[in-house]
GROMACS .gro file of C-alpha atoms in nm:
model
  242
    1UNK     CA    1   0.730   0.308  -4.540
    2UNK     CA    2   0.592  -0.053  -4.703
    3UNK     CA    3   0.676   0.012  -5.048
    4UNK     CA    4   0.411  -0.098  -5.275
    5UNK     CA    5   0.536  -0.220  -5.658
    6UNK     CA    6   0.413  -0.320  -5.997
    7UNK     CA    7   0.656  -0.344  -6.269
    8UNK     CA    8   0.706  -0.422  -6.652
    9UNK     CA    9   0.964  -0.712  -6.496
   10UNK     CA   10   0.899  -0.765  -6.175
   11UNK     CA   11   0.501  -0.816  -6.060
   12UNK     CA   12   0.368  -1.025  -5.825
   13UNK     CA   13   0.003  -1.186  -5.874
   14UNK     CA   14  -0.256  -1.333  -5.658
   15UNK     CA   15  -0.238  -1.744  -5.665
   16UNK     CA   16  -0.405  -1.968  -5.477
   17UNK     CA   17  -0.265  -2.346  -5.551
   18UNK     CA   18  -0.029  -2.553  -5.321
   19UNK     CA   19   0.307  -2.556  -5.344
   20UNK     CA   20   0.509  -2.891  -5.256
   21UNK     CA   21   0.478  -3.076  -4.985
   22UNK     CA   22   0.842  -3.086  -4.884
   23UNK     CA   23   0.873  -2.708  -4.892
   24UNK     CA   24   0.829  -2.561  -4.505
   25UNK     CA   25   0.528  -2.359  -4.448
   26UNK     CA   26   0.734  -2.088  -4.374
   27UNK     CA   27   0.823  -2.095  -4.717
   28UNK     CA   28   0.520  -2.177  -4.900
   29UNK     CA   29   0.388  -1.854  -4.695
   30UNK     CA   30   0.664  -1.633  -4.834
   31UNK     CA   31   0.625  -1.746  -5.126
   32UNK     CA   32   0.220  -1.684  -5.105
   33UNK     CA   33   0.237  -1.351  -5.006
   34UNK     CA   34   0.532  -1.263  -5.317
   35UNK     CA   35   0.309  -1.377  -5.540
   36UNK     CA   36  -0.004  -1.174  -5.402
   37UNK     CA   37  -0.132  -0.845  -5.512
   38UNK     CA   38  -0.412  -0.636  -5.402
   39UNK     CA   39  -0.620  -0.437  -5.627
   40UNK     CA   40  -0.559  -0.365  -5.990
   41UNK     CA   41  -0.315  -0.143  -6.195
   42UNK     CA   42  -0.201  -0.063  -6.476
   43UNK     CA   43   0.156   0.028  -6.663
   44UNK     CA   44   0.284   0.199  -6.999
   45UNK     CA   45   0.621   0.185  -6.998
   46UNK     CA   46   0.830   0.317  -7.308
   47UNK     CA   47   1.205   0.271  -7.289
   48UNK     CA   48   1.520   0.183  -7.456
   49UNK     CA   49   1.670  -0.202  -7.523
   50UNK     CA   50   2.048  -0.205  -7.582
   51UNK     CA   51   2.160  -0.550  -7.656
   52UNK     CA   52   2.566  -0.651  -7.672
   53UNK     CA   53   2.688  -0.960  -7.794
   54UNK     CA   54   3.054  -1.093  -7.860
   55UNK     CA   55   3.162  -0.998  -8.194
   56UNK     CA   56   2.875  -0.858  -8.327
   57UNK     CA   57   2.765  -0.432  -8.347
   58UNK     CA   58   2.573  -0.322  -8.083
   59UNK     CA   59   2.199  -0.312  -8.130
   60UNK     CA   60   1.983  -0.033  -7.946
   61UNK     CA   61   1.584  -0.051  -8.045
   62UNK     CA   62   1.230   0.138  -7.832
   63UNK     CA   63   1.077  -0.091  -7.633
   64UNK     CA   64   0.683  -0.078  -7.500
   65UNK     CA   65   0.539  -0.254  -7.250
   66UNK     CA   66   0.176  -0.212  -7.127
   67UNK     CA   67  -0.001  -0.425  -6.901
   68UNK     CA   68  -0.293  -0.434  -6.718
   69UNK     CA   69  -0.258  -0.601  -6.342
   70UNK     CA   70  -0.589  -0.739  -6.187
   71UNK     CA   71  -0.586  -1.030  -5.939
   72UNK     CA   72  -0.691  -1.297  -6.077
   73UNK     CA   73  -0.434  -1.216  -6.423
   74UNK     CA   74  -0.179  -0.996  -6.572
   75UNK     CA   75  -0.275  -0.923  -6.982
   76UNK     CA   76  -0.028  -0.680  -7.187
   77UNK     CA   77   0.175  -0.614  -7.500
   78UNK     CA   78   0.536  -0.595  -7.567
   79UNK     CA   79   0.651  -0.337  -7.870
   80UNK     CA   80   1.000  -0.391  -8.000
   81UNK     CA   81   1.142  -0.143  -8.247
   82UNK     CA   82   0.796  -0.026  -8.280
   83UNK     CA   83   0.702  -0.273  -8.580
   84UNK     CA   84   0.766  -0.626  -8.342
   85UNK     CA   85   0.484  -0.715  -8.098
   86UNK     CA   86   0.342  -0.997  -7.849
   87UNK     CA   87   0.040  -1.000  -7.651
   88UNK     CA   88   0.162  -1.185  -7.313
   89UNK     CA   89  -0.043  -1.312  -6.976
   90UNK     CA   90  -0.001  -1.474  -6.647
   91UNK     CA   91  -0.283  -1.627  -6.457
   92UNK     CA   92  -0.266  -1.766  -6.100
   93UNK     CA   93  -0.056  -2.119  -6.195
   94UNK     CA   94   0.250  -2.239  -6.404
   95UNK     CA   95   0.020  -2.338  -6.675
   96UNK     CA   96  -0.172  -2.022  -6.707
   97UNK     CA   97   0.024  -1.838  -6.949
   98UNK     CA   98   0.095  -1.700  -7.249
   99UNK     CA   99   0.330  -1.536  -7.512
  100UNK     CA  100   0.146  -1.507  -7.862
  101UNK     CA  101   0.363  -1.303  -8.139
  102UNK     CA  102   0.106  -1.026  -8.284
  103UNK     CA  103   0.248  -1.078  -8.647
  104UNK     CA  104   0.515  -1.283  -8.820
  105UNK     CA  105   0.835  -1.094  -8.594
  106UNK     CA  106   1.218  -1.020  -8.664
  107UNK     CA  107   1.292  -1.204  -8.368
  108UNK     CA  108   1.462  -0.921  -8.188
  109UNK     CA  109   1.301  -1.015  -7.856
  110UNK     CA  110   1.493  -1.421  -7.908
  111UNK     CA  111   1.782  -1.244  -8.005
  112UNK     CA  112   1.806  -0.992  -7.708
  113UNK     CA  113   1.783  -1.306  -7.468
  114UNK     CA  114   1.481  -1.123  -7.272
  115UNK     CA  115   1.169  -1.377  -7.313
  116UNK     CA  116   0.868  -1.263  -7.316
  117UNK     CA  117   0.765  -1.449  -6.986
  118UNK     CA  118   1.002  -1.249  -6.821
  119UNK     CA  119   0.812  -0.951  -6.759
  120UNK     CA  120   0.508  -1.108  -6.651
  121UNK     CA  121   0.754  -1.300  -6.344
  122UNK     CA  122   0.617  -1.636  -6.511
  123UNK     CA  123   0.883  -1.839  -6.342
  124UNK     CA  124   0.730  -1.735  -5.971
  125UNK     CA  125   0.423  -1.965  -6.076
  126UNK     CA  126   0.647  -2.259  -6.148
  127UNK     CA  127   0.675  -2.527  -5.853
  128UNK     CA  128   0.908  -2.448  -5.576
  129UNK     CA  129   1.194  -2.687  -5.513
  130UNK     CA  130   1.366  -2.545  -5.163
  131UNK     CA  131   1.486  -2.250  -4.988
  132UNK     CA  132   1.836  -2.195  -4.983
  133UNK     CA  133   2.041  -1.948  -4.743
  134UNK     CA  134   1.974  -1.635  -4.686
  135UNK     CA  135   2.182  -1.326  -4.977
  136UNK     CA  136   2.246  -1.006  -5.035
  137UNK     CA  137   2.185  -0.878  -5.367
  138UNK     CA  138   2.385  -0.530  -5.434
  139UNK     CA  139   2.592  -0.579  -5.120
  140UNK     CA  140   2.327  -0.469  -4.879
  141UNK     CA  141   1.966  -0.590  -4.971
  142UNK     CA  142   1.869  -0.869  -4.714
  143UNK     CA  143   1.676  -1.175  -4.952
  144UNK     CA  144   1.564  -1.447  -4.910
  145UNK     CA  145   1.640  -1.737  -5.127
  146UNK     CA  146   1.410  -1.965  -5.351
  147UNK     CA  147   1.444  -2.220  -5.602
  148UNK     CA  148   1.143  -2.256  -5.839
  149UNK     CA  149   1.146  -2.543  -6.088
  150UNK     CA  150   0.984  -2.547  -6.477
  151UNK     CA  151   0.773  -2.842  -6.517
  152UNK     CA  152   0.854  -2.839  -6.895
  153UNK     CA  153   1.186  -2.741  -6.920
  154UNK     CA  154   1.316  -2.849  -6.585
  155UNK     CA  155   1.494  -2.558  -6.596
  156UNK     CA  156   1.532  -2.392  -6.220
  157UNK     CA  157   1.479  -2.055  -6.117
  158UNK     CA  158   1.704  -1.951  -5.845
  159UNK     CA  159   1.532  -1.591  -5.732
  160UNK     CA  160   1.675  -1.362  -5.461
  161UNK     CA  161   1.370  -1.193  -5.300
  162UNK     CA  162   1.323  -0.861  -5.053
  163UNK     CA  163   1.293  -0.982  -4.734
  164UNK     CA  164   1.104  -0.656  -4.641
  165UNK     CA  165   0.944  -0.560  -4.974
  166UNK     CA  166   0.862  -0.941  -5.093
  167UNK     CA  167   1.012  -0.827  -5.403
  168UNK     CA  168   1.176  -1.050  -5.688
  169UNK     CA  169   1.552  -0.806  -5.735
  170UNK     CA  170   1.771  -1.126  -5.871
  171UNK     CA  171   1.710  -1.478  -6.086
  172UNK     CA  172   1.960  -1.708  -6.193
  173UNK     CA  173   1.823  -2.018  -6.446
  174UNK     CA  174   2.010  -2.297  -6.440
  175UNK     CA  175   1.944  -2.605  -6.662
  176UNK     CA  176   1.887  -2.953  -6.609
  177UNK     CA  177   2.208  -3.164  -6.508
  178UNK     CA  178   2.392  -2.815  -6.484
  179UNK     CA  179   2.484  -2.626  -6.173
  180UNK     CA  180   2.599  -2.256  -6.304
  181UNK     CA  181   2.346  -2.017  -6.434
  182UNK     CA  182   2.356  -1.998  -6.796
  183UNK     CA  183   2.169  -1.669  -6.760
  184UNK     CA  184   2.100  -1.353  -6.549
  185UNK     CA  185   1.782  -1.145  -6.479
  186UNK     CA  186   1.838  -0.891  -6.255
  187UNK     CA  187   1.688  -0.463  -6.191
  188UNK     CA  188   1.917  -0.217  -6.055
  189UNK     CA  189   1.703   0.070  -6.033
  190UNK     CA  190   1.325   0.164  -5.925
  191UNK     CA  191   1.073   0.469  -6.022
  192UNK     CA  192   0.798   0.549  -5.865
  193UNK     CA  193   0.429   0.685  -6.084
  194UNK     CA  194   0.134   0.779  -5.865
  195UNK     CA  195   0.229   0.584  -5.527
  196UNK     CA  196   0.371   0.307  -5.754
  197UNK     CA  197   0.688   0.162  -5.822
  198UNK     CA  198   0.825  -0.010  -6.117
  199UNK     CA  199   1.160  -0.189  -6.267
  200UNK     CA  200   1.331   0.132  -6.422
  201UNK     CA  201   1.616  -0.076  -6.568
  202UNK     CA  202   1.664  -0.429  -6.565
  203UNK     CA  203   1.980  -0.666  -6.688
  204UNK     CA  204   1.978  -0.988  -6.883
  205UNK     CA  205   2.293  -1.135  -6.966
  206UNK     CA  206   2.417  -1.493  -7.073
  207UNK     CA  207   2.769  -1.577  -7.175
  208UNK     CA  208   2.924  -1.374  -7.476
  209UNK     CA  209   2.596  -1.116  -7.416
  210UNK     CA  210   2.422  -0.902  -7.186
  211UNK     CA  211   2.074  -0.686  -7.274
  212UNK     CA  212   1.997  -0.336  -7.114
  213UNK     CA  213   1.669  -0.237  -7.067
  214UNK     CA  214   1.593   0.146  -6.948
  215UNK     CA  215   1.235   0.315  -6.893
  216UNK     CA  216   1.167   0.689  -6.957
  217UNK     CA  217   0.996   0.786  -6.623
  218UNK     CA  218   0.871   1.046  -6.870
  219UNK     CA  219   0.716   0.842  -7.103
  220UNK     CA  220   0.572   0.598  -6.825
  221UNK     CA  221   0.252   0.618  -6.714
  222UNK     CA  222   0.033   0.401  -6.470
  223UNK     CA  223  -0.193   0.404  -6.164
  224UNK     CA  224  -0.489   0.215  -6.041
  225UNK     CA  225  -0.726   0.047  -6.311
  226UNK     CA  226  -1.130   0.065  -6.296
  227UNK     CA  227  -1.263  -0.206  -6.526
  228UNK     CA  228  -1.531  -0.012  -6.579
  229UNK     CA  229  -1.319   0.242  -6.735
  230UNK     CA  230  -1.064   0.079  -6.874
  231UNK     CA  231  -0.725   0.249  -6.965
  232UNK     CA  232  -0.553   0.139  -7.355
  233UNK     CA  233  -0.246   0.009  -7.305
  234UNK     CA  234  -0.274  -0.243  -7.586
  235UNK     CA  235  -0.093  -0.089  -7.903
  236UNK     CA  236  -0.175  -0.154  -8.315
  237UNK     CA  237   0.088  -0.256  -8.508
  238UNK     CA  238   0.173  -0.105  -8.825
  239UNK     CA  239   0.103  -0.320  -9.125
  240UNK     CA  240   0.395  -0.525  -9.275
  241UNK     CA  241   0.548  -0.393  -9.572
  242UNK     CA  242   0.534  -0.690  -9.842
   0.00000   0.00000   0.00000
């Protein structure tokens, strides 16, 4: 059965611009269709972050993620430690984005190495620099390989995609000049909420740290969203103690 997903990480979004000339249509087709959707959802996702890093105590905070998934943009909200908050979106290019903190923050989300971007899939929209051979990711999912490169930061994306579910499962980033990753995205585990599935826990790590993140499937909600009815998944902060 064709597995159908929307995710607090992983997402894919309708965009309609070209993609470099040098890439093979075969490519720039895959890559199309991974970052299609149809129709719009929505996703309230409560969970825990667990963040390690060398030397330091453990830190384990709630996280909340809501967003609302319509073709032409992704809008939402991440919650950290229930006082920390960012409104994020994704359009249909590189440019059309967005991470705007919600009130002066304790920088737990920097700290944790997740960006914000991250759970929208931002670096899909960047421009894509090759295809490289075919991976497994797990030992036995088939993906294909593509390299998707930050106009700004020049940073690449290296993303290990589903062959059959055109699903993001894997990306490496790897600097400018360098040729290791410097840092790891990757979900090892789906659940599925009214005929859709969603990132249930998802890995960051970096050298010295790694970051956990785990959804409640009983605390998650989402389905399909009518515009017309619109669902809240956009949270109020408490105020700031002075």
């Amino acid at each position: 059965m064709k597995m159908r997903y929307t995710a607090a990480l992983f997402l894919a979004l309708v965009c309609s611009f070209g993609l470099d000339a040098a890439v093979s249509k075969d490519t720039s087709a895959f890559v199309e269709k991974v970052r299609s959707m149809r129709g719009s959802t929505y996703a309230s996702l409560n969970g825990l972050l667990q963040h390690r890093r060398s030397g330091k105590p453990a830190q384990s905070m709630p996280i909340y993620v809501g967003l609302i998934i319509q073709p032409e943009r992704t809008t939402g909200q991440i919650i950290l430690d229930a006082v920390e908050g960012y409104l994020i979106g994704q359009g249909r290019g590189a440019q059309a984005r967005s991470v705007v903190p919600m009130q002066k923050s304790t920088a737990n989300l920097d700290n944790s190495g997740v960006r914000a971007s991250d759970l929208t899939l931002s670096f899909l929209f960047d421009e894509v620099s090759e295809e490289l051979e075919n991976a497994t990711v797990s030992g036995f999912v088939p993906c294909r390989v593509i390299c998707f490169v930050n106009a700004k930061t020049k940073e690449t994306a290296r993303v290990y995609i589903s062959k059959q579910h055109y699903f993001p499962l894997k990306a490496e980033f790897i600097r400018q000049g360098e040729s290791k990753p410097w840092r790891t995205l990757e979900t090892d585990g789906f659940a599925e909420k009214n005929g859709l599935y969603y990132a249930s826990r998802i890995q960051v790590e970096g050298p010295g740290w790694r970051t956990r993140i785990r959804f409640d499937e009983a605390r998650c909600e989402m389905g399909k969203y009518d515009a017309a009815k619109p669902v809240k998944v956009i949270k109020k902060l408490p105020p700031v103690n002075k």
